[in-house]
Short mmCIF file of N, CA and C in Angstrom, two decimals:
data_model
loop_
_atom_site.label_atom_id
_atom_site.label_comp_id
_atom_site.label_asym_id
_atom_site.label_seq_id
_atom_site.Cartn_x
_atom_site.Cartn_y
_atom_site.Cartn_z
N MET A 1054 97.33 -146.51 -36.16
CA MET A 1054 96.87 -145.15 -36.26
C MET A 1054 97.10 -144.58 -37.66
N LEU A 1055 98.16 -144.98 -38.29
CA LEU A 1055 98.48 -144.50 -39.62
C LEU A 1055 97.40 -144.89 -40.62
N TYR A 1056 96.91 -146.12 -40.51
CA TYR A 1056 95.87 -146.58 -41.43
C TYR A 1056 94.57 -145.82 -41.22
N ASP A 1057 94.28 -145.47 -39.98
CA ASP A 1057 93.07 -144.69 -39.70
C ASP A 1057 93.14 -143.32 -40.37
N GLU A 1058 94.32 -142.71 -40.34
CA GLU A 1058 94.50 -141.41 -41.00
C GLU A 1058 94.33 -141.56 -42.51
N TRP A 1059 94.89 -142.61 -43.09
CA TRP A 1059 94.75 -142.85 -44.53
C TRP A 1059 93.29 -143.03 -44.90
N LEU A 1060 92.58 -143.82 -44.09
CA LEU A 1060 91.17 -144.07 -44.38
C LEU A 1060 90.35 -142.79 -44.26
N GLU A 1061 90.62 -142.00 -43.25
CA GLU A 1061 89.88 -140.74 -43.07
C GLU A 1061 90.16 -139.78 -44.23
N THR A 1062 91.41 -139.66 -44.62
CA THR A 1062 91.75 -138.79 -45.75
C THR A 1062 91.11 -139.30 -47.03
N SER A 1063 91.14 -140.60 -47.25
CA SER A 1063 90.53 -141.19 -48.44
C SER A 1063 89.02 -140.95 -48.46
N ARG A 1064 88.39 -141.06 -47.28
CA ARG A 1064 86.95 -140.82 -47.19
C ARG A 1064 86.63 -139.38 -47.55
N ARG A 1065 87.42 -138.45 -47.07
CA ARG A 1065 87.18 -137.03 -47.37
C ARG A 1065 87.38 -136.73 -48.85
N VAL A 1066 88.43 -137.30 -49.44
CA VAL A 1066 88.68 -137.10 -50.87
C VAL A 1066 87.54 -137.69 -51.68
N TRP A 1067 87.11 -138.89 -51.33
CA TRP A 1067 85.99 -139.56 -52.02
C TRP A 1067 84.73 -138.70 -51.96
N ASN A 1068 84.38 -138.24 -50.75
CA ASN A 1068 83.17 -137.44 -50.58
C ASN A 1068 83.24 -136.13 -51.35
N TYR A 1069 84.39 -135.50 -51.37
CA TYR A 1069 84.54 -134.24 -52.11
C TYR A 1069 84.39 -134.49 -53.61
N ALA A 1070 85.05 -135.52 -54.12
CA ALA A 1070 84.97 -135.82 -55.55
C ALA A 1070 83.54 -136.18 -55.95
N LEU A 1071 82.87 -136.95 -55.13
CA LEU A 1071 81.49 -137.33 -55.42
C LEU A 1071 80.58 -136.11 -55.39
N ALA A 1072 80.74 -135.25 -54.40
CA ALA A 1072 79.92 -134.03 -54.31
C ALA A 1072 80.15 -133.11 -55.50
N GLU A 1073 81.40 -133.03 -55.95
CA GLU A 1073 81.71 -132.19 -57.10
C GLU A 1073 80.98 -132.68 -58.34
N ARG A 1074 80.98 -133.98 -58.55
CA ARG A 1074 80.28 -134.55 -59.71
C ARG A 1074 78.77 -134.42 -59.58
N LYS A 1075 78.24 -134.70 -58.39
CA LYS A 1075 76.79 -134.60 -58.19
C LYS A 1075 76.31 -133.17 -58.38
N ASP A 1076 77.06 -132.20 -57.88
CA ASP A 1076 76.68 -130.80 -58.06
C ASP A 1076 76.67 -130.42 -59.53
N TRP A 1077 77.65 -130.90 -60.28
CA TRP A 1077 77.70 -130.59 -61.71
C TRP A 1077 76.48 -131.17 -62.41
N TYR A 1078 76.13 -132.43 -62.11
CA TYR A 1078 74.96 -133.05 -62.73
C TYR A 1078 73.67 -132.34 -62.33
N LYS A 1079 73.54 -131.99 -61.06
CA LYS A 1079 72.33 -131.31 -60.59
C LYS A 1079 72.18 -129.94 -61.23
N SER A 1080 73.29 -129.29 -61.52
CA SER A 1080 73.22 -127.97 -62.14
C SER A 1080 72.69 -128.05 -63.57
N ARG A 1081 72.76 -129.22 -64.17
CA ARG A 1081 72.26 -129.39 -65.54
C ARG A 1081 70.90 -130.08 -65.58
N ALA A 1082 70.38 -130.50 -64.45
CA ALA A 1082 69.15 -131.29 -64.43
C ALA A 1082 67.88 -130.47 -64.21
N CYS A 1083 67.99 -129.20 -63.89
CA CYS A 1083 66.79 -128.42 -63.60
C CYS A 1083 66.08 -128.04 -64.90
N PRO A 1084 64.76 -127.94 -64.86
CA PRO A 1084 64.00 -127.54 -66.05
C PRO A 1084 64.35 -126.11 -66.46
N ILE A 1085 64.34 -125.86 -67.75
CA ILE A 1085 64.73 -124.52 -68.22
C ILE A 1085 63.58 -123.52 -68.17
N ASP A 1086 62.34 -124.00 -67.98
CA ASP A 1086 61.20 -123.09 -67.98
C ASP A 1086 60.71 -122.70 -66.59
N ARG A 1087 61.31 -123.24 -65.54
CA ARG A 1087 60.89 -122.88 -64.18
C ARG A 1087 62.03 -123.17 -63.19
N CYS A 1088 61.94 -122.56 -62.02
CA CYS A 1088 62.94 -122.73 -60.98
C CYS A 1088 62.41 -123.67 -59.90
N SER A 1089 63.30 -124.30 -59.23
CA SER A 1089 62.95 -125.18 -58.12
C SER A 1089 62.55 -124.36 -56.90
N LEU A 1090 61.67 -124.92 -56.07
CA LEU A 1090 61.29 -124.24 -54.84
C LEU A 1090 62.40 -124.34 -53.79
N ARG A 1091 63.24 -125.38 -53.87
CA ARG A 1091 64.31 -125.59 -52.89
C ARG A 1091 65.53 -124.75 -53.20
N GLY A 1092 65.78 -124.44 -54.45
CA GLY A 1092 66.97 -123.70 -54.83
C GLY A 1092 67.58 -124.30 -56.08
N GLU A 1093 68.49 -123.60 -56.63
CA GLU A 1093 69.15 -124.04 -57.85
C GLU A 1093 70.65 -124.14 -57.62
N TYR A 1094 71.27 -125.06 -58.32
CA TYR A 1094 72.72 -125.16 -58.32
C TYR A 1094 73.22 -124.25 -59.43
N VAL A 1095 74.06 -123.32 -59.07
CA VAL A 1095 74.56 -122.38 -60.06
C VAL A 1095 76.02 -122.69 -60.31
N ILE A 1096 76.25 -123.35 -61.41
CA ILE A 1096 77.60 -123.63 -61.87
C ILE A 1096 77.67 -123.12 -63.30
N SER A 1097 78.74 -122.48 -63.64
CA SER A 1097 78.88 -121.90 -64.97
C SER A 1097 78.58 -122.93 -66.06
N PRO A 1098 77.81 -122.54 -67.07
CA PRO A 1098 77.51 -123.49 -68.15
C PRO A 1098 78.75 -123.90 -68.94
N ASP A 1099 79.80 -123.11 -68.84
CA ASP A 1099 81.04 -123.45 -69.54
C ASP A 1099 81.93 -124.38 -68.74
N ALA A 1100 81.56 -124.64 -67.50
CA ALA A 1100 82.38 -125.51 -66.65
C ALA A 1100 82.33 -126.94 -67.19
N PRO A 1101 83.50 -127.53 -67.42
CA PRO A 1101 83.50 -128.91 -67.93
C PRO A 1101 83.07 -129.91 -66.87
N ARG A 1102 82.57 -131.04 -67.33
CA ARG A 1102 82.17 -132.11 -66.41
C ARG A 1102 83.41 -132.61 -65.68
N PRO A 1103 83.35 -132.73 -64.36
CA PRO A 1103 84.50 -133.25 -63.62
C PRO A 1103 84.79 -134.69 -64.05
N SER A 1104 86.00 -134.93 -64.44
CA SER A 1104 86.41 -136.27 -64.88
C SER A 1104 87.49 -136.80 -63.95
N PHE A 1105 87.81 -138.06 -64.11
CA PHE A 1105 88.85 -138.68 -63.29
C PHE A 1105 90.16 -137.91 -63.41
N SER A 1106 90.55 -137.59 -64.65
CA SER A 1106 91.84 -136.93 -64.84
C SER A 1106 91.83 -135.51 -64.28
N SER A 1107 90.73 -134.77 -64.47
CA SER A 1107 90.70 -133.40 -63.95
C SER A 1107 90.70 -133.39 -62.42
N GLN A 1108 90.02 -134.37 -61.81
CA GLN A 1108 90.00 -134.43 -60.36
C GLN A 1108 91.36 -134.89 -59.80
N CYS A 1109 92.06 -135.75 -60.51
CA CYS A 1109 93.41 -136.15 -60.07
C CYS A 1109 94.37 -134.97 -60.13
N LYS A 1110 94.25 -134.16 -61.19
CA LYS A 1110 95.10 -132.97 -61.29
C LYS A 1110 94.80 -132.00 -60.16
N ALA A 1111 93.52 -131.82 -59.87
CA ALA A 1111 93.14 -130.92 -58.78
C ALA A 1111 93.62 -131.46 -57.44
N LEU A 1112 93.59 -132.78 -57.28
CA LEU A 1112 94.07 -133.40 -56.04
C LEU A 1112 95.56 -133.17 -55.86
N THR A 1113 96.32 -133.26 -56.93
CA THR A 1113 97.76 -133.01 -56.86
C THR A 1113 98.04 -131.58 -56.41
N GLN A 1114 97.27 -130.63 -56.93
CA GLN A 1114 97.44 -129.24 -56.51
C GLN A 1114 97.00 -129.05 -55.06
N ALA A 1115 95.93 -129.71 -54.68
CA ALA A 1115 95.43 -129.59 -53.31
C ALA A 1115 96.41 -130.18 -52.31
N ARG A 1116 97.12 -131.24 -52.69
CA ARG A 1116 98.10 -131.86 -51.78
C ARG A 1116 99.23 -130.88 -51.46
N LYS A 1117 99.54 -129.98 -52.41
CA LYS A 1117 100.58 -128.98 -52.16
C LYS A 1117 100.07 -127.91 -51.20
N ALA A 1118 98.79 -127.56 -51.34
CA ALA A 1118 98.21 -126.50 -50.51
C ALA A 1118 97.80 -126.98 -49.12
N TYR A 1119 97.39 -128.25 -49.02
CA TYR A 1119 96.92 -128.82 -47.75
C TYR A 1119 97.78 -130.02 -47.37
N PRO A 1120 98.74 -129.83 -46.49
CA PRO A 1120 99.66 -130.91 -46.15
C PRO A 1120 98.99 -132.13 -45.52
N GLU A 1121 97.80 -131.96 -44.91
CA GLU A 1121 97.13 -133.12 -44.31
C GLU A 1121 96.69 -134.13 -45.37
N LEU A 1122 96.56 -133.69 -46.62
CA LEU A 1122 96.24 -134.64 -47.69
C LEU A 1122 97.44 -135.52 -48.02
N GLY A 1123 98.61 -135.10 -47.61
CA GLY A 1123 99.82 -135.86 -47.88
C GLY A 1123 99.99 -137.07 -46.97
N THR A 1124 99.13 -137.22 -45.97
CA THR A 1124 99.28 -138.35 -45.06
C THR A 1124 98.88 -139.66 -45.73
N ALA A 1125 97.97 -139.60 -46.68
CA ALA A 1125 97.52 -140.82 -47.36
C ALA A 1125 98.35 -141.05 -48.63
N GLN A 1126 98.36 -142.27 -49.07
CA GLN A 1126 99.07 -142.61 -50.29
C GLN A 1126 98.38 -141.94 -51.49
N LEU A 1127 99.17 -141.39 -52.40
CA LEU A 1127 98.63 -140.69 -53.56
C LEU A 1127 97.79 -141.62 -54.42
N LYS A 1128 98.25 -142.84 -54.62
CA LYS A 1128 97.51 -143.79 -55.45
C LYS A 1128 96.14 -144.09 -54.87
N CYS A 1129 96.08 -144.20 -53.57
CA CYS A 1129 94.81 -144.46 -52.89
C CYS A 1129 93.85 -143.29 -53.08
N CYS A 1130 94.35 -142.07 -52.93
CA CYS A 1130 93.49 -140.89 -53.10
C CYS A 1130 93.06 -140.73 -54.56
N ASN A 1131 93.95 -141.05 -55.49
CA ASN A 1131 93.58 -140.95 -56.90
C ASN A 1131 92.45 -141.93 -57.22
N ARG A 1132 92.47 -143.11 -56.63
CA ARG A 1132 91.40 -144.08 -56.86
C ARG A 1132 90.09 -143.56 -56.29
N CYS A 1133 90.14 -142.73 -55.26
CA CYS A 1133 88.92 -142.15 -54.69
C CYS A 1133 88.26 -141.20 -55.68
N CYS A 1134 89.04 -140.61 -56.57
CA CYS A 1134 88.47 -139.71 -57.57
C CYS A 1134 87.75 -140.47 -58.68
N ASP A 1135 87.96 -141.77 -58.73
CA ASP A 1135 87.34 -142.60 -59.76
C ASP A 1135 85.95 -143.01 -59.27
N VAL A 1136 85.09 -142.02 -59.15
CA VAL A 1136 83.74 -142.23 -58.61
C VAL A 1136 82.89 -143.00 -59.60
#
């Protein structure tokens, strides 16, 4: 059961990190002369690109705020940020 919890937590961390990066890229991919019919991703133009180190730092802070992230090994979750 412990491994299942680790895998589930790792999957959630992976999906969040991937979504964060994809959203950042999509926010920069829209044409500047027109808007999409589906919608636009609005992320501040000053927001830095999510990197491995910035996501690991955010994960460390999130582990303090959300104790359920503490069930998985930190090294395993950090590797999930390496999208």
